[in-house]
mmCIF file of C-alpha atoms in Angstrom:
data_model
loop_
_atom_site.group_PDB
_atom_site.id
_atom_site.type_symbol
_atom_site.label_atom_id
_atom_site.label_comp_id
_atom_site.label_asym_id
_atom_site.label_seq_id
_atom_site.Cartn_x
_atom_site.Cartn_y
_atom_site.Cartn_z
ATOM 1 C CA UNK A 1 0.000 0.000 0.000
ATOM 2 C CA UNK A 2 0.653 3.730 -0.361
ATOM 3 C CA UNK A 3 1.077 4.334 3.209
ATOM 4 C CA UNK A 4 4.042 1.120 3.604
ATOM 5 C CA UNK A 5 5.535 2.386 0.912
ATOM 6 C CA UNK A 6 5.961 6.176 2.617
ATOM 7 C CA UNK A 7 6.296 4.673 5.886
ATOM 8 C CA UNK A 8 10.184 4.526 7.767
ATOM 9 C CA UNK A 9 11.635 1.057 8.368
ATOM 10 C CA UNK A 10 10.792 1.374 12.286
ATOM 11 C CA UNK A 11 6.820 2.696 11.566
ATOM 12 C CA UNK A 12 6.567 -0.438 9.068
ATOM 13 C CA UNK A 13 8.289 -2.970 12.268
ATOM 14 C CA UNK A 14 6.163 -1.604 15.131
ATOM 15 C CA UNK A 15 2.955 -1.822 12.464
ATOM 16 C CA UNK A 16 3.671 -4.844 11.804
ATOM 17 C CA UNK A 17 4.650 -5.923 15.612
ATOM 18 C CA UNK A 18 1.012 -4.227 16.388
ATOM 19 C CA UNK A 19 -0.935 -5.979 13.919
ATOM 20 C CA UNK A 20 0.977 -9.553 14.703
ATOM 21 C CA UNK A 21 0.296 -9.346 18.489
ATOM 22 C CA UNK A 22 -3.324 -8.619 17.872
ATOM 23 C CA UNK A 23 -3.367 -12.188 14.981
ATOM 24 C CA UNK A 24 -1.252 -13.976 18.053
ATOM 25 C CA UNK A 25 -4.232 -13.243 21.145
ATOM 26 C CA UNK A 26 -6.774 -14.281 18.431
ATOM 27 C CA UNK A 27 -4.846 -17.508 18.111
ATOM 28 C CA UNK A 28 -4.201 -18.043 22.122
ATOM 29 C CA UNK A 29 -8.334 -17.176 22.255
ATOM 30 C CA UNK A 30 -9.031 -19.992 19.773
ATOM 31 C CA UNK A 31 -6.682 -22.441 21.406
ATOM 32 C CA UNK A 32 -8.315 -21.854 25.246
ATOM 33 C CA UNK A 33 -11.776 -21.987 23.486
ATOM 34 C CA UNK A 34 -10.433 -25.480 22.009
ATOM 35 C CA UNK A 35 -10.217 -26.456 26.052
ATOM 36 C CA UNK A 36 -6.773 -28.648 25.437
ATOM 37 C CA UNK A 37 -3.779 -26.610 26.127
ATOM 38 C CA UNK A 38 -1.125 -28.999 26.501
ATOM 39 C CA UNK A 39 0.516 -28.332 29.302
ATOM 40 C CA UNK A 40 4.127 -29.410 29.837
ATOM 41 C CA UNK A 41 6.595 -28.281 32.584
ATOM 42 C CA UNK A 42 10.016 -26.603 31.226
ATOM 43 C CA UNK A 43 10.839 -25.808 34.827
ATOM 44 C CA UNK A 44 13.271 -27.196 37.444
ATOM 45 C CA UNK A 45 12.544 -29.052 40.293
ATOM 46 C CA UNK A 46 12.158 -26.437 42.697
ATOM 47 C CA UNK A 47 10.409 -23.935 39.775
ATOM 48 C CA UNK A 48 7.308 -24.624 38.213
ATOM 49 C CA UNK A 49 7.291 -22.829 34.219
ATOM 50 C CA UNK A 50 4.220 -23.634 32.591
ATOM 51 C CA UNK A 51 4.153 -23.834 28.916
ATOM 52 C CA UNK A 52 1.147 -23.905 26.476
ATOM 53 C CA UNK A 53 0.410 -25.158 23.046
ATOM 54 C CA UNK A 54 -1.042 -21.413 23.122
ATOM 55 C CA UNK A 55 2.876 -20.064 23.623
ATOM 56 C CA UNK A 56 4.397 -22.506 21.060
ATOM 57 C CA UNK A 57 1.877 -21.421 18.374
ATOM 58 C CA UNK A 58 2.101 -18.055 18.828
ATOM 59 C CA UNK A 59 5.686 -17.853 19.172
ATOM 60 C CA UNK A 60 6.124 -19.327 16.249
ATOM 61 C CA UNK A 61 3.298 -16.986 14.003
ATOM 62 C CA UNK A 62 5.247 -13.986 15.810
ATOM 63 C CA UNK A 63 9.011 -14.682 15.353
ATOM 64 C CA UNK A 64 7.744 -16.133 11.472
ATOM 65 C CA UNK A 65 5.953 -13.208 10.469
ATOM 66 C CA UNK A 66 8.617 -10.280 11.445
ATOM 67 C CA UNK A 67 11.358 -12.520 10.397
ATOM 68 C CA UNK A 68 9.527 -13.230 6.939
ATOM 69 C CA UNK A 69 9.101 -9.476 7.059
ATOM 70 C CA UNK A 70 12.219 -8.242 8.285
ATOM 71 C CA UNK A 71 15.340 -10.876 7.393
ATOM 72 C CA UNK A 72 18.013 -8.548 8.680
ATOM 73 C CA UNK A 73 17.108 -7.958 12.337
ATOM 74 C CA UNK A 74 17.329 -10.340 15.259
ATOM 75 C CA UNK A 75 14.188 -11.470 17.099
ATOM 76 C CA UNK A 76 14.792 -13.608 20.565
ATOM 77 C CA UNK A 77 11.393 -14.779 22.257
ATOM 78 C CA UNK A 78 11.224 -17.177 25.325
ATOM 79 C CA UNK A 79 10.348 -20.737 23.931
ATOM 80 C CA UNK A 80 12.421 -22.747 22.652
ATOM 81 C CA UNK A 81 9.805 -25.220 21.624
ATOM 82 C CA UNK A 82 7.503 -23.911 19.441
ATOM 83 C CA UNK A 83 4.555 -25.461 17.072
ATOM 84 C CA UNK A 84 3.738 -24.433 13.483
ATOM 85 C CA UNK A 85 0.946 -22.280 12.252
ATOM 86 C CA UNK A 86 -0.133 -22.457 8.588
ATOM 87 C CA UNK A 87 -0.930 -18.844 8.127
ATOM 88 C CA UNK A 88 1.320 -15.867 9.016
ATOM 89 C CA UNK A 89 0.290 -12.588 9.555
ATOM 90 C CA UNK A 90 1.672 -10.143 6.957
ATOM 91 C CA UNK A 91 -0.746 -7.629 7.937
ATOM 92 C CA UNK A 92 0.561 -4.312 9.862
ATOM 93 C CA UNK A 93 -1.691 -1.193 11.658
ATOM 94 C CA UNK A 94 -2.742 1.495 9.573
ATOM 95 C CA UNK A 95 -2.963 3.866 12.974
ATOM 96 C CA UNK A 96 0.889 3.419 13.323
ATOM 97 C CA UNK A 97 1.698 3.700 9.528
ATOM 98 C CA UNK A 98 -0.176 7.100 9.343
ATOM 99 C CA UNK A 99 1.993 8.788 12.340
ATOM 100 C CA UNK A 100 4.689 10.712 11.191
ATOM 101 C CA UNK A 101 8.184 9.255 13.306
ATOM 102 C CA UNK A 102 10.628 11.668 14.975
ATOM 103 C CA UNK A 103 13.681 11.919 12.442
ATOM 104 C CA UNK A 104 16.285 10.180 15.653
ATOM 105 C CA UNK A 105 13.928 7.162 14.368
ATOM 106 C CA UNK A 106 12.997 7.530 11.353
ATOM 107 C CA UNK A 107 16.615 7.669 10.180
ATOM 108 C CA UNK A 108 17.157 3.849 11.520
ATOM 109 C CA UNK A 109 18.052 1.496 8.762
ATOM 110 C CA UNK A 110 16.637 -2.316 9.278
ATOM 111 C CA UNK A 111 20.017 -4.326 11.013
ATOM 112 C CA UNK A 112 20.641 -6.695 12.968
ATOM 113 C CA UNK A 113 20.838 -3.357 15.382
ATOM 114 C CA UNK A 114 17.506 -3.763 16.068
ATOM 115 C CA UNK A 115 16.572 -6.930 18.287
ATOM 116 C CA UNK A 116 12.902 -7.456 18.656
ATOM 117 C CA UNK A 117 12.218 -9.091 22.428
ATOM 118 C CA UNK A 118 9.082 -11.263 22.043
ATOM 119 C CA UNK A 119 7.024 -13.054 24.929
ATOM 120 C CA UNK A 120 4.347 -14.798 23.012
ATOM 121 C CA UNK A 121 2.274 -15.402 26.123
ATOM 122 C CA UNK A 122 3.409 -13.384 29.355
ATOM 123 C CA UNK A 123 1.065 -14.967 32.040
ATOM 124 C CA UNK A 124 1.168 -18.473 31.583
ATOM 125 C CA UNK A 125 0.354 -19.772 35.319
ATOM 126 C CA UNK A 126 -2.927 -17.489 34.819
ATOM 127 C CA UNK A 127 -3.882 -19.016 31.740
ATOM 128 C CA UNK A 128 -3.578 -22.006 32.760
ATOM 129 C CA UNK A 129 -5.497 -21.485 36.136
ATOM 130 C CA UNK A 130 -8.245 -20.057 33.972
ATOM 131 C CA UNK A 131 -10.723 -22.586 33.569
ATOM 132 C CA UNK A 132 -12.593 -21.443 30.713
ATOM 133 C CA UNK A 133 -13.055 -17.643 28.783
ATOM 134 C CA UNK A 134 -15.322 -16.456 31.590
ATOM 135 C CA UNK A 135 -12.587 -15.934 34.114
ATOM 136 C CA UNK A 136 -11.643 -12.532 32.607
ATOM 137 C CA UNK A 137 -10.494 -11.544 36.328
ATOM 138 C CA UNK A 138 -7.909 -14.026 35.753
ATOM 139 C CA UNK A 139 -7.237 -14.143 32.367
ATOM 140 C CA UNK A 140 -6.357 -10.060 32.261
ATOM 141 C CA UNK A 141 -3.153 -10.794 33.304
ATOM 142 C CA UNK A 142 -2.420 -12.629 30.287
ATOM 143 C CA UNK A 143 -0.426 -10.325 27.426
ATOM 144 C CA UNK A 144 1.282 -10.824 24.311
ATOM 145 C CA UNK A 145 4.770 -8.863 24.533
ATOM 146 C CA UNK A 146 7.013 -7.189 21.734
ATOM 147 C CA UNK A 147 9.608 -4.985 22.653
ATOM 148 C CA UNK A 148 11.631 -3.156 19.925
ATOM 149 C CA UNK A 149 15.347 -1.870 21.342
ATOM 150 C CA UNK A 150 17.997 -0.483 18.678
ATOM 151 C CA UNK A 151 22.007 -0.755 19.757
ATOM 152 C CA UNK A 152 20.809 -1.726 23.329
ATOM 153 C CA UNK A 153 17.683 0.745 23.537
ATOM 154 C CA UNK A 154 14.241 0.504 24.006
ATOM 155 C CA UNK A 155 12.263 2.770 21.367
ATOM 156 C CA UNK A 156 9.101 0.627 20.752
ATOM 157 C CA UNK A 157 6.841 -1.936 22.018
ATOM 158 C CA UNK A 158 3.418 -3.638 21.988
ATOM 159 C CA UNK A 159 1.502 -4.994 24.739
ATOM 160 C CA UNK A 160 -1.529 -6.818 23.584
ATOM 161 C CA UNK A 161 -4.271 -8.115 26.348
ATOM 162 C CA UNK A 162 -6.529 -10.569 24.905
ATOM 163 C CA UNK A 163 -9.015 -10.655 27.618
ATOM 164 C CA UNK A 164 -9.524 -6.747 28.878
ATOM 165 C CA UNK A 165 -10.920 -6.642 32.142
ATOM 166 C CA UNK A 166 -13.999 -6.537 32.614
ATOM 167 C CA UNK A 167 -15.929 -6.867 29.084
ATOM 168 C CA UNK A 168 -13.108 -9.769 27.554
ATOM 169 C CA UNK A 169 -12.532 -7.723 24.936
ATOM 170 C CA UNK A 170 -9.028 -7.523 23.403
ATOM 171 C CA UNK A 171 -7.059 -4.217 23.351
ATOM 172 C CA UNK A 172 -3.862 -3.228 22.038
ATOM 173 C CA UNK A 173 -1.524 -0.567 23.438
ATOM 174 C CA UNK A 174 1.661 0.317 21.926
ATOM 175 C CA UNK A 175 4.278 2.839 22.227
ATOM 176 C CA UNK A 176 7.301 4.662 20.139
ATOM 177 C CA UNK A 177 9.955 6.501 22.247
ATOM 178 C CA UNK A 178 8.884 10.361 21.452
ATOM 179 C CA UNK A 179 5.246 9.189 20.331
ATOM 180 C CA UNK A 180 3.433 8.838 23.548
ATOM 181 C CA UNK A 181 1.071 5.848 24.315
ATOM 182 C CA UNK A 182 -1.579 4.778 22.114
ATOM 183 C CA UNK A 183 -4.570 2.150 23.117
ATOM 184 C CA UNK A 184 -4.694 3.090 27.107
ATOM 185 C CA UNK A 185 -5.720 6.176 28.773
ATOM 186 C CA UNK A 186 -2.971 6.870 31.482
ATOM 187 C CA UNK A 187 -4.014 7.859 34.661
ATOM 188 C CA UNK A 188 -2.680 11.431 36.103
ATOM 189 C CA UNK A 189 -2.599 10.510 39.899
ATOM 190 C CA UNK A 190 -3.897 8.631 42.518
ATOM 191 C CA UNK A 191 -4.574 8.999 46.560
ATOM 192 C CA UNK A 192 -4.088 5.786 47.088
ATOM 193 C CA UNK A 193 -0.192 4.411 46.372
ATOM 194 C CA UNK A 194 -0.515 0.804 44.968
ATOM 195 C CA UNK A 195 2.387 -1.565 44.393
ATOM 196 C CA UNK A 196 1.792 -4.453 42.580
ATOM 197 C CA UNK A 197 4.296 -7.394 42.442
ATOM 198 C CA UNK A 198 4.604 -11.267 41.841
ATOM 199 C CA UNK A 199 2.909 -13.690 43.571
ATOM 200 C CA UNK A 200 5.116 -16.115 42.993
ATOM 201 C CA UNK A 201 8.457 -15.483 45.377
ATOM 202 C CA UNK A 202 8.014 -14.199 48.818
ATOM 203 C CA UNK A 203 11.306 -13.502 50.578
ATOM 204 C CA UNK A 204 11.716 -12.038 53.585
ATOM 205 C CA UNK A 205 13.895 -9.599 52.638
ATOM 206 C CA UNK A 206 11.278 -8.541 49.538
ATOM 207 C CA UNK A 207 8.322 -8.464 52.599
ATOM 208 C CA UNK A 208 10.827 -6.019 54.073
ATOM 209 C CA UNK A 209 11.566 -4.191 51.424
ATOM 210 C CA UNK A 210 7.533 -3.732 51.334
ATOM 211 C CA UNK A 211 7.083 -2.885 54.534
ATOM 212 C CA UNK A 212 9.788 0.150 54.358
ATOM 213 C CA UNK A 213 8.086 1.539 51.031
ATOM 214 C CA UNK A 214 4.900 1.682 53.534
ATOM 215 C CA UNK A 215 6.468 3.298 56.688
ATOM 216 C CA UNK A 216 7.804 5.727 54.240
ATOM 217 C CA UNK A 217 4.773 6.718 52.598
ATOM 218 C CA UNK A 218 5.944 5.476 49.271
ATOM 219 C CA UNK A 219 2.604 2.683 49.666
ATOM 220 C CA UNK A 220 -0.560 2.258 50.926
ATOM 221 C CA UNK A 221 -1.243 -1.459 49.815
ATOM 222 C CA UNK A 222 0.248 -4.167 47.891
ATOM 223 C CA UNK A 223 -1.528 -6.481 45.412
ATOM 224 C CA UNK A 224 0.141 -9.487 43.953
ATOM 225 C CA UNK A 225 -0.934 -10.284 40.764
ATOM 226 C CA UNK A 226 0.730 -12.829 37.348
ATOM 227 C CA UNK A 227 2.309 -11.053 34.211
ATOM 228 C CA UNK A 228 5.019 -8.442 33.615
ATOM 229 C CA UNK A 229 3.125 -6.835 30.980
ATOM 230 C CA UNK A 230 -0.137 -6.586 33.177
ATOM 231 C CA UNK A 231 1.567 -5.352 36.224
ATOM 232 C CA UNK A 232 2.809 -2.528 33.936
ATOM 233 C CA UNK A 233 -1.482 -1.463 32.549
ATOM 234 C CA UNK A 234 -1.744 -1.557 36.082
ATOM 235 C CA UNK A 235 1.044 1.159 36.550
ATOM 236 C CA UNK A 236 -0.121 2.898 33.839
ATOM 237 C CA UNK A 237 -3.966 2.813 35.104
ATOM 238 C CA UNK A 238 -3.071 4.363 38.593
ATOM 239 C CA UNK A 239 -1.317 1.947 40.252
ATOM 240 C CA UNK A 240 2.316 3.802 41.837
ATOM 241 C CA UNK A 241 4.995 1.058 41.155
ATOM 242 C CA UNK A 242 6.249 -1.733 40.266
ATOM 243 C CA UNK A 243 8.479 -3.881 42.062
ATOM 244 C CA UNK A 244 10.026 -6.963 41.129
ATOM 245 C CA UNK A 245 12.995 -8.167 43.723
ATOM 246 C CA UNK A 246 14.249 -11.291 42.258
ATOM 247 C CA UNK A 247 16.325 -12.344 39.511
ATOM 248 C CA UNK A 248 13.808 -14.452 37.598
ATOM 249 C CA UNK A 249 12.823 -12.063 35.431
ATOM 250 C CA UNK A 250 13.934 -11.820 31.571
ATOM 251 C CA UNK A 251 14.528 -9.246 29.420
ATOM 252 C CA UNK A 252 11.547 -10.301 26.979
ATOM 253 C CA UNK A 253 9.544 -9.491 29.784
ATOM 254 C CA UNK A 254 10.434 -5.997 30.372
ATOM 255 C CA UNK A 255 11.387 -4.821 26.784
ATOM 256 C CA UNK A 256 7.550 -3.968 25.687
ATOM 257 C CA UNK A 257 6.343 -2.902 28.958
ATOM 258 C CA UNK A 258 9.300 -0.798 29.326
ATOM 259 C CA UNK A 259 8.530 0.498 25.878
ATOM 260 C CA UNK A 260 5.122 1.683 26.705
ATOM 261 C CA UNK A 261 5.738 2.970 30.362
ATOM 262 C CA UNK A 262 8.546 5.156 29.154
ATOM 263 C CA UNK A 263 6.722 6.658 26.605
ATOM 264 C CA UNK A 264 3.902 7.520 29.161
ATOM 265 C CA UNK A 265 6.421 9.248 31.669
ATOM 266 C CA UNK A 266 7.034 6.791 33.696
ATOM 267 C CA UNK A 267 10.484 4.923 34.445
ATOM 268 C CA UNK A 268 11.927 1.078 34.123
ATOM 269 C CA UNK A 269 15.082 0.266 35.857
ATOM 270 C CA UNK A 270 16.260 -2.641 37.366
ATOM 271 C CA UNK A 271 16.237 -2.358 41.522
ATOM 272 C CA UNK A 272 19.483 -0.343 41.739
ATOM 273 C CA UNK A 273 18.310 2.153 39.497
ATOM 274 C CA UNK A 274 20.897 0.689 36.275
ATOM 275 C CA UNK A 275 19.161 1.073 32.657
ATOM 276 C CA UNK A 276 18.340 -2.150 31.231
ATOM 277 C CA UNK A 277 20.521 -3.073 27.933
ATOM 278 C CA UNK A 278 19.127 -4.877 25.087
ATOM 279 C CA UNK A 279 21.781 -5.864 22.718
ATOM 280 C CA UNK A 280 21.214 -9.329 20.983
ATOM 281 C CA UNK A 281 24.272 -10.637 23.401
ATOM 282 C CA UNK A 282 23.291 -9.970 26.577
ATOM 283 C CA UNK A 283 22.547 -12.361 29.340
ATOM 284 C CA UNK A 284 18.563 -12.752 29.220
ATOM 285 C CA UNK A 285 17.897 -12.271 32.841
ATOM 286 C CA UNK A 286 17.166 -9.513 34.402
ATOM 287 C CA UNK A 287 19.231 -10.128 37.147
ATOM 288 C CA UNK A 288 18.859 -7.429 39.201
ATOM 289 C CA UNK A 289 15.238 -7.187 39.819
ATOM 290 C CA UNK A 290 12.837 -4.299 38.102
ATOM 291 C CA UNK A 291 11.059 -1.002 39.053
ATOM 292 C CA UNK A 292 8.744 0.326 37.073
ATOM 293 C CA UNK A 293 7.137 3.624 38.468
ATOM 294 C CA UNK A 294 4.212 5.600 36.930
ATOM 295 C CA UNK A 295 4.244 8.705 35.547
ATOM 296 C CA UNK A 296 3.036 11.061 38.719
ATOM 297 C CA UNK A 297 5.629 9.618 41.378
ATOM 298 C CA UNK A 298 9.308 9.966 41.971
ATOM 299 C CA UNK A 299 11.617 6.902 40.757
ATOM 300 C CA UNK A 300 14.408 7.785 43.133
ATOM 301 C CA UNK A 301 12.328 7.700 46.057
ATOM 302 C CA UNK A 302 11.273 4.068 45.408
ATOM 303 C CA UNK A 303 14.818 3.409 44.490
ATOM 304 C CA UNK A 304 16.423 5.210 47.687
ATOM 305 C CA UNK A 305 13.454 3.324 49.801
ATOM 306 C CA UNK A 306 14.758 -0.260 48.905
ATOM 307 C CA UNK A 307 17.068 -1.527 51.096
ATOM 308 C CA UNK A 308 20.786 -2.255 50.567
ATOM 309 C CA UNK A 309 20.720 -5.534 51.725
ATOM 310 C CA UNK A 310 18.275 -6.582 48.580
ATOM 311 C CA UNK A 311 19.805 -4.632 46.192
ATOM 312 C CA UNK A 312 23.104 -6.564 47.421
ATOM 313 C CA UNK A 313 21.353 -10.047 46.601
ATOM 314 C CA UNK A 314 20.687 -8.983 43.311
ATOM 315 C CA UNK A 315 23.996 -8.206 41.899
ATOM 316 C CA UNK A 316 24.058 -6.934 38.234
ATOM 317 C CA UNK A 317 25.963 -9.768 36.367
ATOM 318 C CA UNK A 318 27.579 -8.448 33.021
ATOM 319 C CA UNK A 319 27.942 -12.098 32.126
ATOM 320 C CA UNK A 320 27.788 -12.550 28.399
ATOM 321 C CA UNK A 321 26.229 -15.887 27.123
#
């Protein structure tokens, strides 16, 4: 069409990333419908890591699609197992073709420069707790992540919720650095100070690190909830923060979110206040923990807040695999 053919390299990849996260919630919608996900375990003994049919299949229509698309750049998603589609999705969104790009980006060649983070299915434990399409409480938390990050950078991403709380319908918000955030409408403030975190690891040292956000003012509840990519909405939709104190966190899980926070105001950083890097050779982990604050607070508080002792157990390892 007229409007690819006018479009920059980076319009026509986050498009495209837009349109093939929207294709890849249709196709996790179809397979929970279906009512067999195929669960196997890719976990350890102590760590339970769910993984669907739903997150091999779309994987796979994701990484196929761009790369069909886009042969020079690198894409890394989480599974390594993944199941074949027949159709790909060469579509791409007409609302992100028709913005005009700031000249920093539109000035980016397609390169192996660019590495696309994808998480086909952020959210798996919830999905799989779901029972069936009415549990939209539950299945909210599942998103479909692409994060865009040129020479180490963040400058795009797409978080797509299949299941928007509480009608079910899907929604797509996506982000460009210097474009703002599209699909969501960001909230300005909030009385209440609400940090959301995983449910999954409770240390003592993370229930203290809670506890001194409170006493200084910095919270006024906590609520523990599945998904990277849904504990950032929640940022964006008034919650304060963020906070992720553990290592097990991977960079395909923060590239999109980090995308679309940034681009709203907010701030992503890991628990010592270091940038993330995003270079196709860096260790995948996350390994010293994330905050993510909204917009209308201050990220060094939260930073300052956090004790040494945690920020000690999560070292930043430069480690290059």
């Amino acid at each position: 069409s007229e409007m690819w053919n006018k479009a920059c390299f980076l319009s026509r990849l986050v498009a495209s990333s837009v349109r093939v996260s929207q294709s890849a919630g249709d196709l996790i919608k179809g397979i929970l419908a279906k009512g067999d996900l195929g669960v196997i375990d890719k976990g350890s003994e102590t760590m339970y890591d769910p993984q669907t049919e739903a997150d091999r299949a779309a994987q796979y229509l994701i990484v196929q699609s761009l790369q069909k698309k886009f042969s020079k750049i690198n894409i890394i998603g989480e599974e390594e197992k993944v199941s074949k589609v027949e159709v790909l999705e060469d579509g791409s969104s007409v609302d992100v073709l028709s913005l005009p790009f700031p000249s920093d980006l539109s000035s980016i060649e397609e390169s192996g420069d660019i590495v696309v983070w994808v998480d086909p299915l952020d959210g798996t434990t919830e999905l799989a707790r779901a029972k069936d399409k009415t549990s939209i409480a539950t299945l909210q938390q599942v998103t479909v992540l692409i994060g865009i990050a040129y020479k180490g950078s963040i400058v795009g991403g797409v978080i797509h919720q299949p299941w928007s709380f509480p009608s079910g319908a899907s929604r797509t918000v996506w982000a460009v650095r210097g474009l703002g955030v599209h699909g969501i409408e960001v909230a300005k403030e909030n009385k209440e100070k609400v940090i959301v975190t995983t449910r999954s690891h409770g240390t003592a040292t993370v229930e203290e690190a809670l506890k001194e956000l409170e006493r200084r003012g910095l919270s006024t509840s906590v609520e523990r909830v599945g998904g990277a990519g849904f504990k950032v909405l929640k940022v964006l939709e008034g919650s304060a923060a963020y906070v992720f104190a553990s290592p097990g966190c991977k960079k395909w899980d923060t590239a999109a979110p980090q995308a679309v926070l940034e681009a709203a105001g907010g701030k992503l950083t890991d628990i010592s206040g270091r940038s993330l890097v995003y270079s196709a050779d860096i260790q995948k982990n996350n390994s010293g923990g994330v905050l993510a604050t909204a917009p209308w607070v201050n990220h060094s508080d939260y930073l300052t807040a956090l004790p040494d002792e945690l920020k000690q157990s999560l070292p930043e390892f430069i480690a290059r695999k």
